[in-house]
Amino acid sequence: MPNRSIARAALTVALTATLTVTLLSVSGALPGRAALHFTAVPRPKPGTVRLGYFPNVTHAPAIAGVEGAFFAKALGPDVKLRTSAFNAGPAAVEALLSGAIDATYIGPNPAVNAFVRSNGKAVKIVAGSTAGGAFLVVKAQIRTADDLKGKKIATPQVGGTQDVALRYWLKTKKLASTLEGGGDVSVIPQENSQTLDTFRSGAIDGAWVPEPWATRLILEAGAKVLVDERDLWPNRSFTTTILIVRTDFLNERPDLVSGLLAGQIAAIDYLQKNPAKGQDLVNRGIETLTGRKLTASTITNSWANLTFTNDPELASMKVAAQHAADVGLLTKVNLQGIEDLTLLNQALAAAGKAKVKP
């Protein structure tokens, strides 16, 4: 039986040489609603892509890809796109490892956890998506890390990207936290949708959350920023959201993964060139998922804290994995082979964009 990676490469070359359509190159037009321009890239064969993502502004490229039909246009009419919404990374990982979905947008720490749990076999990082956009926001009277002693701080889910960030930061401040909610600071896992209510009621004193929840807590509940996570990273940049796929899916259907990546590249291009229209598009997508739009001020303020990028910034992801190990949420592992950026770089080249370095 031929080596799967060789077979995948051969299939990609063959498709590139023989097929045409559909990488979108957008100016200001909304896909499916106005004229579009296309660059020649492979059209996937008939099939289905089951994609996961979150109703957060940090997942704007995914939301825009779905709501604006960037994925649908890139995948073509013979491919069905089925989507699932998640609240936090660990739940998305369970769906991916069980085979319920084929790919998901997710934070770096749950992605690493999936890689470790499967002994490096089950998942691959194939692209970045978003950098930045996570904060520790607290009650007005909390001014320093020491003021957090005896307080309750929420995160989206144990082992999620923001959960690891909080626990590691607390450790650097010599504040203990346990997985059971004990220690100097009680870390309380809860869905983002609950956090606004529990903060207002006084059940929690703060939260380390992604956008738009940090901005909502500030604008709607009087919270203030204690830590902007960008300040903890070199060049103020860190990976917040990446795209991972099941390794089996990548090996068996590289054409579908290529189509997904082409759609993402087009979506990010649109968001970068059309921030106002992009915010409206993403807000409509959030309304579709949650039943409620964000206020104009919430999405505008959230947007300013984010960078949309196809680069997964693997260096920051590996540091985050070390942080997870340092707080006891992950064993120290070799992450060699966690990424495969071959198809991403092919899609970027087709779009006339610079390749991403592994």
XYZ file of C-alpha atoms in Angstrom:
358
model
C 0.000 0.000 0.000
C 1.525 3.405 -0.985
C 2.607 5.845 1.682
C -0.341 8.125 2.488
C 1.698 11.336 2.541
C 3.119 10.475 -0.905
C -0.357 9.667 -2.167
C -1.672 12.919 -0.770
C 1.076 14.938 -2.428
C 0.480 13.176 -5.723
C -3.236 13.825 -5.525
C -2.643 17.513 -4.793
C -0.287 17.863 -7.759
C -2.714 16.061 -10.029
C -5.636 18.173 -8.942
C -3.663 21.374 -9.335
C -2.625 20.403 -12.840
C -6.019 19.321 -14.106
C -8.762 21.214 -12.314
C -9.785 24.833 -11.963
C -11.782 27.280 -9.770
C -12.486 28.558 -6.779
C -10.261 30.672 -4.564
C -12.069 33.932 -3.937
C -10.257 37.205 -4.324
C -12.518 39.798 -2.761
C -12.534 43.554 -2.859
C -15.615 44.773 -1.024
C -18.340 42.566 -2.412
C -20.086 40.070 -0.192
C -19.904 36.521 -1.600
C -23.119 35.181 -3.033
C -24.596 38.693 -3.091
C -22.434 40.514 -5.642
C -19.853 39.920 -8.361
C -16.825 37.840 -7.363
C -13.370 37.366 -8.796
C -11.662 33.976 -8.810
C -8.179 32.565 -8.940
C -7.598 29.091 -10.325
C -7.204 26.432 -7.631
C -8.336 22.810 -7.396
C -12.056 22.102 -7.168
C -12.698 19.362 -4.599
C -14.455 16.167 -5.566
C -17.940 15.573 -4.097
C -17.959 15.032 -0.361
C -18.790 16.493 3.036
C -16.827 18.681 5.422
C -17.977 18.731 9.067
C -16.555 21.876 10.613
C -16.533 23.132 14.205
C -16.105 26.709 15.437
C -17.176 29.019 18.275
C -19.565 32.014 18.364
C -16.705 34.296 19.479
C -15.140 37.222 17.653
C -11.833 35.361 17.999
C -13.349 32.935 15.484
C -14.243 35.698 13.020
C -12.542 34.063 9.991
C -14.578 30.894 10.554
C -17.812 32.796 11.145
C -17.212 34.930 8.055
C -16.286 31.835 6.076
C -19.658 30.283 6.867
C -21.909 33.352 6.920
C -20.331 34.955 3.862
C -20.193 31.683 1.895
C -16.420 31.862 1.434
C -16.118 28.197 2.379
C -19.047 27.195 0.192
C -17.642 29.030 -2.845
C -14.160 27.570 -2.373
C -15.416 24.023 -1.780
C -17.781 24.144 -4.743
C -21.380 22.999 -5.284
C -20.581 19.294 -4.969
C -19.345 19.565 -1.367
C -21.655 19.779 1.642
C -20.500 21.934 4.555
C -21.965 20.921 7.913
C -21.129 23.058 10.917
C -21.206 22.621 14.692
C -20.818 25.382 17.287
C -18.873 24.820 20.531
C -18.317 26.876 23.667
C -14.726 25.828 24.382
C -11.857 23.796 23.024
C -12.077 20.583 25.061
C -15.621 19.928 23.799
C -14.491 20.475 20.206
C -11.584 18.080 20.760
C -13.941 15.356 21.955
C -16.031 15.781 18.822
C -12.941 15.654 16.630
C -11.400 12.600 18.295
C -14.726 10.747 18.201
C -15.031 11.373 14.470
C -18.124 13.558 14.835
C -16.388 16.408 12.984
C -13.517 16.551 10.499
C -11.984 19.918 11.344
C -12.390 22.642 13.918
C -11.238 26.120 14.790
C -9.820 25.922 18.285
C -7.335 27.360 20.759
C -3.759 26.033 20.856
C -3.895 24.214 24.194
C -6.825 21.910 23.383
C -5.158 21.200 20.031
C -1.977 20.155 21.794
C -4.013 18.031 24.204
C -5.630 16.200 21.292
C -2.212 15.608 19.762
C -0.850 14.250 23.039
C -3.867 12.054 23.811
C -3.548 10.378 20.428
C 0.235 9.925 20.669
C 0.703 12.418 17.878
C -1.515 10.561 15.429
C -5.034 11.984 15.417
C -4.768 15.678 14.527
C -2.755 18.178 12.505
C -2.619 21.950 12.646
C -3.122 23.153 9.077
C -3.489 26.935 9.533
C -3.728 29.843 11.899
C -6.768 32.089 12.134
C -6.593 34.713 14.877
C -4.012 36.211 17.223
C -4.668 38.205 20.393
C -8.019 39.020 21.946
C -7.884 37.524 25.456
C -7.968 39.403 28.765
C -8.265 39.025 32.508
C -11.041 41.429 33.463
C -11.978 42.022 37.097
C -14.032 44.106 39.504
C -13.014 47.737 39.789
C -11.566 47.376 43.316
C -9.046 44.711 42.227
C -5.821 46.503 41.340
C -3.021 43.949 41.639
C -2.456 40.218 41.516
C -2.330 40.119 45.325
C -5.886 41.460 45.413
C -7.024 38.200 43.789
C -6.354 36.129 46.912
C -9.578 34.504 48.028
C -11.349 35.571 44.833
C -13.169 33.544 42.172
C -12.092 33.893 38.536
C -13.891 32.239 35.623
C -12.473 30.621 32.490
C -14.388 28.975 29.620
C -13.354 25.381 30.419
C -10.667 23.452 32.309
C -7.705 22.875 29.990
C -8.858 25.488 27.490
C -6.498 28.145 26.194
C -7.688 30.895 28.556
C -7.770 28.464 31.489
C -4.107 27.621 30.958
C -3.202 31.281 30.515
C -4.847 32.218 33.817
C -3.369 29.364 35.819
C 0.136 29.991 34.468
C -0.088 33.733 35.114
C -1.246 33.075 38.674
C 1.716 30.750 39.160
C 4.114 33.482 38.026
C 2.548 35.697 40.681
C 3.036 32.946 43.306
C -0.699 32.355 43.590
C -1.856 28.742 43.723
C -4.907 27.303 41.980
C -6.137 23.730 41.860
C -8.183 21.864 39.286
C -10.872 21.435 41.957
C -11.271 25.189 42.418
C -9.120 25.514 45.520
C -5.897 27.351 46.284
C -5.228 31.063 46.687
C -7.513 31.841 43.741
C -10.534 29.722 42.836
C -10.656 29.101 39.091
C -14.268 28.495 38.084
C -14.907 26.872 34.683
C -18.175 28.032 33.121
C -19.609 28.775 29.719
C -18.890 32.248 28.427
C -22.607 32.960 28.199
C -22.878 32.458 31.985
C -19.928 34.629 32.890
C -21.649 37.952 32.290
C -24.490 37.004 34.643
C -22.278 35.535 37.360
C -20.029 38.594 37.285
C -23.000 40.912 37.593
C -24.417 38.896 40.493
C -21.095 38.873 42.346
C -20.695 35.089 42.137
C -17.324 35.629 40.452
C -14.802 38.465 40.746
C -13.364 38.327 37.255
C -12.723 36.192 34.208
C -9.948 35.366 31.745
C -11.960 35.230 28.525
C -11.694 35.739 24.764
C -13.445 38.431 22.785
C -16.194 39.519 22.691
C -16.723 38.460 26.307
C -13.968 40.632 27.744
C -15.408 43.688 26.031
C -18.959 42.770 27.071
C -17.901 42.453 30.706
C -16.292 45.891 30.476
C -19.126 47.670 28.665
C -22.104 45.895 30.221
C -20.947 44.970 33.722
C -18.339 47.544 34.721
C -15.317 45.236 34.656
C -11.829 46.564 34.012
C -8.753 45.024 32.397
C -6.161 43.679 34.827
C -4.167 41.741 32.218
C -4.068 42.179 28.448
C -2.559 38.849 27.426
C -0.716 40.495 24.548
C 1.519 42.179 27.133
C 2.785 38.750 28.226
C 4.145 37.772 24.789
C 7.075 38.905 22.614
C 5.919 41.442 20.015
C 2.507 41.396 21.780
C 1.383 38.522 19.567
C 0.141 35.058 20.476
C -2.024 32.449 18.831
C -5.632 32.473 19.958
C -7.346 30.392 17.276
C -5.989 27.826 14.816
C -7.499 25.341 12.395
C -6.920 21.645 13.061
C -8.117 18.590 11.143
C -8.268 14.882 11.774
C -5.139 13.300 10.312
C -7.236 10.616 8.617
C -9.344 13.285 6.959
C -6.232 15.139 5.807
C -4.778 11.963 4.314
C -8.008 10.785 2.698
C -9.419 14.103 1.450
C -6.649 16.662 0.961
C -8.788 18.261 -1.735
C -11.460 19.127 0.836
C -8.870 20.497 3.263
C -7.433 22.607 0.430
C -10.907 23.958 -0.315
C -11.433 24.814 3.345
C -8.106 26.641 3.439
C -8.888 28.527 0.236
C -12.126 29.695 1.809
C -10.342 30.820 4.951
C -7.727 32.778 3.014
C -10.493 34.568 1.139
C -12.425 35.242 4.366
C -9.377 36.703 6.128
C -8.589 38.805 3.077
C -12.132 40.183 3.177
C -11.995 40.933 6.903
C -8.666 42.723 6.561
C -9.757 44.868 3.624
C -13.306 45.570 4.779
C -13.329 45.874 8.587
C -16.705 47.609 8.850
C -18.459 45.175 6.491
C -16.540 42.336 8.112
C -17.810 43.271 11.549
C -21.373 43.326 10.261
C -20.920 39.949 8.573
C -19.435 38.342 11.688
C -22.103 39.898 13.876
C -24.805 38.362 11.697
C -23.077 35.025 12.049
C -22.960 35.359 15.838
C -26.664 36.178 15.814
C -27.298 33.041 13.763
C -25.432 30.928 16.328
C -26.635 32.560 19.547
C -29.883 34.296 18.643
C -28.481 37.688 19.600
C -26.315 40.278 17.883
C -23.511 42.093 19.649
C -23.855 45.841 20.096
C -21.942 47.960 17.603
C -19.585 49.188 20.339
C -18.882 45.633 21.522
C -17.870 44.278 18.154
C -15.918 47.410 17.219
C -13.940 47.403 20.467
C -13.370 43.635 20.254
C -12.163 43.899 16.662
C -9.426 46.340 17.628
C -7.862 43.693 19.897
C -7.533 41.011 17.210
C -5.258 40.171 14.307
C -6.557 37.801 11.635
C -3.766 35.715 10.158
C -3.270 32.431 8.307
C -0.023 31.938 10.232
C -0.543 29.607 13.229
C 2.440 31.207 15.018
C 3.678 27.812 16.098
C 6.367 29.238 18.378
C 3.786 30.826 20.704
C 1.688 27.670 20.571
C 4.616 25.573 21.778
C 5.273 28.004 24.619
C 1.598 27.749 25.598
C 1.965 23.956 25.672
C 4.883 24.350 28.071
C 2.718 26.584 30.236
C 0.052 23.859 30.337
C 2.680 21.382 31.484
C 3.919 23.810 34.130
C 0.460 24.023 35.729
C -0.157 20.272 35.604
C -2.653 20.216 32.755
C -0.362 18.457 30.298
C 2.664 16.229 30.375
C 5.793 17.522 28.712
C 5.815 16.259 25.144
C 7.618 16.525 21.845
C 5.330 18.402 19.470
C 7.324 17.496 16.398
C 4.891 16.789 13.571
C 1.891 18.546 15.094
C 1.587 20.793 12.045
C 1.318 20.228 8.301
C 1.318 23.532 6.427
C 1.842 22.050 2.967
C -1.691 22.629 1.723
C -1.885 26.064 3.352
C 1.230 27.221 1.540
C -0.080 25.847 -1.748
C -3.322 27.777 -1.255
C -1.449 30.933 -0.252
C 0.732 30.665 -3.346
C -2.377 30.272 -5.510
C -3.743 33.466 -3.943
C -0.492 35.324 -4.600
C 0.355 35.576 -0.908
C 3.524 34.874 1.022
C 4.000 31.381 2.386
C 3.999 30.617 6.098
C 7.179 29.272 7.651
C 6.795 26.014 9.628
